[in-house]
Amino acid sequence: MINSQTFNATSHSGSLFYRFLDSFFITLSLVFSTSIYGVSMGLGYLSILLIVLFAFLYIAEAFNLYRSWRAGKFRDMVANAWGTLILSFLALLIFAFIFKFSEQLSRVTVTLWFFCSLISLFSWRLCSQIYKKSRRNMGLSMRKVAIIGATKAGENIFQQINTYGELGYDCIGFFEDRKVGRLFDQGHLNIVGTIEQAIEQAKAGRLDVIFLALPFQAEKRIADILARLGDTTVDVHIVPDFLISNLMHARIDHVGNIDTLSVFESPYFGFREITKRTLDVVAGMAILLLILPVLIVVSIGVKLTSKGPVLFKQDRYGLGGELIKVWKFRSMTVQENSDIVIQATKNDVRVTPFGAFLRRTSLDELPQFINVLTGSMSIVGPRPHAVSHNEEYRKKVEFYMLRHKVKPGITGWAQVSGYRGETDTLDKMEKRIEYDLQYIKNWSLSLDIKIIFLTVFKGFTNKNAY
């Protein structure tokens, strides 16, 4: 029997090799750049090499750069590698600025090193891609695939196989026992045989992979098929049906020796939590330093244009539904923090003229970077709603409270997608929650960075923000 340690070592050997290749070509690019420009590889250049390599491997983990790209697009893989490299060199620039050792380095050499690294990371991946495609074009490394179950889930997996040719899958068709009238959609599904015939082909060694796409209600049928396929060497994958695929994060966890399948959980587990918090602290401190003059000007503006404090704190639900205090610039003549909070509307008499400007431009939210540094909020996440609104909409919107599986954010996927401002109808709130749950389900550090950039370019002003 192959134990789990052996299996894990085998499955990760490829990604370890890719890490080595990236590190090798980044190092080689620096050696090449110093040789071209005629400078020696002294302690200064060895130091910046270690900084870039450390930052690159750290950010690569957050970007999932070394996940299996067999099912991904080549341009996405290259974009992730380039994005990781760009952030690594940005980290180097910040480090050099803080510790003031940039004068010891040649700007031309560092620039040349950056572009050589970009080219080399692309080049080895391109060569690898060409090699793999050439083998598959010759019929090598292709795997014969069958789909058991003419269902919606089966159709979805078939479309993915057709879309991503780099998978190296050759799907021979669907296998199904049900009569034509009971099938999901018999019009365009290539049904080539019965389930019994699929099992026979697997036993005969004519199949490499089987995707089992039967509905989960057919538990006994699935168990029987799995038991019979256990007598073959074919790879078997169960495709989740519509309900499961829309609820779960598709992560296997363990309780002792029992495997569990995640359905509702925070996406920040293990190393992900560290990377998320690192981005919040580093970016939060940098942004606070940059916007300090703005904070001072806005504070003066609030104080001069209306009576009352410059800042106020309002109760919100944070991570896990716990009560937190959210900081904001005061934009109203009143400070509402009761059991009933009325959302601001167009031409709301409670909003001061200067406050209306702050709300349109989101400047009233800037003090929330203090919440980010203290750990009660994140830069990116679902926007926190008033407690009274939470209690109202959790009864009306399905899965509403799942948005509290992550920390609330200053900006979020819903906000940059156009769902910002007043939610005066149930439909608007449902769309906002839909985007919030999409964010939680698909979270990655690269998605956070994308949302931050979208916020900078399109998210500060909004006609729906009153």
Coordinates of N, CA, C and O in Angstrom, one line a residue, residues 249 251 265-277 280 319 377-382 403-409 436 439-445 447-448:
H249 N -16.5 24.8 -0.9 CA -15.3 25.3 -1.3 C -14.4 24.2 -1.9 O -13.3 24.5 -2.4
R251 N -13.0 21.6 -0.6 CA -11.8 21.3 0.1 C -12.0 20.1 1.1 O -13.0 20.1 1.8
E265 N -17.3 27.6 5.1 CA -16.1 27.9 5.9 C -15.4 29.1 5.4 O -15.7 29.5 4.2
S266 N -14.6 29.7 6.2 CA -13.8 30.8 5.7 C -12.7 30.3 4.7 O -12.2 29.2 4.9
P267 N -12.5 31.1 3.7 CA -11.4 30.7 2.7 C -10.0 30.9 3.3 O -9.1 30.5 2.6
Y268 N -9.9 31.6 4.4 CA -8.6 31.9 5.0 C -8.2 30.8 5.9 O -8.4 30.9 7.1
F269 N -7.6 29.7 5.4 CA -7.2 28.6 6.3 C -5.7 28.4 6.0 O -5.2 28.6 4.9
G270 N -5.0 28.1 7.1 CA -3.5 27.8 6.9 C -2.8 29.0 6.5 O -2.9 30.1 7.1
F271 N -1.9 28.9 5.5 CA -1.0 29.9 5.0 C -1.8 31.1 4.5 O -1.3 32.3 4.4
R272 N -3.0 30.8 4.0 CA -3.8 31.9 3.4 C -4.2 33.0 4.4 O -4.2 34.2 4.0
E273 N -4.4 32.6 5.6 CA -4.7 33.6 6.6 C -3.5 34.6 6.9 O -3.7 35.8 7.0
I274 N -2.3 34.0 6.8 CA -1.1 34.8 7.0 C -0.9 35.8 5.8 O -0.6 37.0 6.0
T275 N -1.1 35.3 4.6 CA -0.9 36.2 3.4 C -2.0 37.3 3.4 O -1.7 38.4 3.1
K276 N -3.2 37.0 3.8 CA -4.3 38.0 3.8 C -3.9 39.1 4.9 O -4.0 40.3 4.6
R277 N -3.5 38.7 6.0 CA -3.2 39.6 7.1 C -2.0 40.4 6.7 O -1.9 41.6 7.0
D280 N -3.0 43.2 4.4 CA -3.7 44.2 5.1 C -2.8 45.1 5.9 O -2.9 46.3 5.8
L319 N -16.0 39.6 11.6 CA -15.8 38.1 11.4 C -16.5 37.3 12.4 O -16.5 37.5 13.6
M377 N -11.1 44.7 10.6 CA -11.5 44.8 9.2 C -10.4 44.4 8.3 O -9.2 44.3 8.7
S378 N -10.7 44.2 7.0 CA -9.7 44.0 6.0 C -9.8 45.1 4.9 O -10.9 45.7 4.8
I379 N -8.8 45.3 4.1 CA -8.9 46.2 3.0 C -10.0 45.8 2.0 O -10.8 46.6 1.5
V380 N -10.0 44.5 1.7 CA -11.0 43.9 0.8 C -11.9 42.9 1.5 O -11.4 42.0 2.2
G381 N -13.2 43.0 1.3 CA -14.1 42.1 1.9 C -15.5 42.6 1.7 O -15.7 43.7 1.2
P382 N -16.5 41.9 2.1 CA -17.9 42.4 2.0 C -18.0 43.7 2.9 O -17.6 43.7 4.0
R403 N -21.6 35.9 4.5 CA -20.7 37.0 4.2 C -19.8 37.3 5.4 O -18.8 37.9 5.3
H404 N -20.2 36.8 6.6 CA -19.4 37.0 7.8 C -18.4 35.9 8.1 O -17.8 35.9 9.2
K405 N -18.2 35.1 7.1 CA -17.1 34.1 7.2 C -15.8 34.7 6.9 O -14.7 34.1 7.1
V406 N -15.8 36.0 6.5 CA -14.5 36.8 6.3 C -14.7 38.1 7.0 O -15.8 38.5 7.3
K407 N -13.6 38.8 7.2 CA -13.7 40.1 7.8 C -14.3 41.1 6.8 O -14.1 41.0 5.6
P408 N -15.1 42.1 7.3 CA -15.7 43.1 6.4 C -14.5 43.9 5.8 O -13.5 44.0 6.4
G409 N -14.8 44.5 4.7 CA -13.8 45.3 4.0 C -14.1 46.7 3.7 O -15.3 47.1 3.8
D436 N -20.8 39.2 -2.9 CA -20.1 38.9 -1.7 C -19.7 37.4 -1.6 O -18.6 37.1 -1.3
Y439 N -17.1 36.4 -4.0 CA -15.8 36.7 -3.6 C -15.2 35.7 -2.6 O -14.1 35.3 -2.7
I440 N -16.1 35.3 -1.6 CA -15.6 34.4 -0.6 C -15.3 33.0 -1.2 O -14.3 32.4 -0.8
K441 N -16.1 32.6 -2.1 CA -15.9 31.3 -2.7 C -14.6 31.3 -3.6 O -13.9 30.2 -3.7
N442 N -14.3 32.4 -4.2 CA -13.2 32.4 -5.2 C -12.0 33.2 -4.7 O -11.2 33.6 -5.5
W443 N -11.9 33.4 -3.4 CA -10.9 34.3 -2.8 C -9.5 33.9 -3.2 O -9.1 32.7 -3.2
S444 N -8.7 34.9 -3.5 CA -7.2 34.7 -3.7 C -6.6 36.0 -3.5 O -7.3 37.1 -3.5
L445 N -5.3 36.0 -3.2 CA -4.6 37.3 -3.0 C -4.6 38.1 -4.3 O -4.8 39.4 -4.3
L447 N -7.0 38.2 -6.4 CA -8.4 38.8 -6.5 C -8.4 40.1 -5.7 O -9.0 41.1 -6.1
D448 N -7.9 40.0 -4.5 CA -7.8 41.2 -3.6 C -7.1 42.3 -4.3 O -7.6 43.5 -4.2

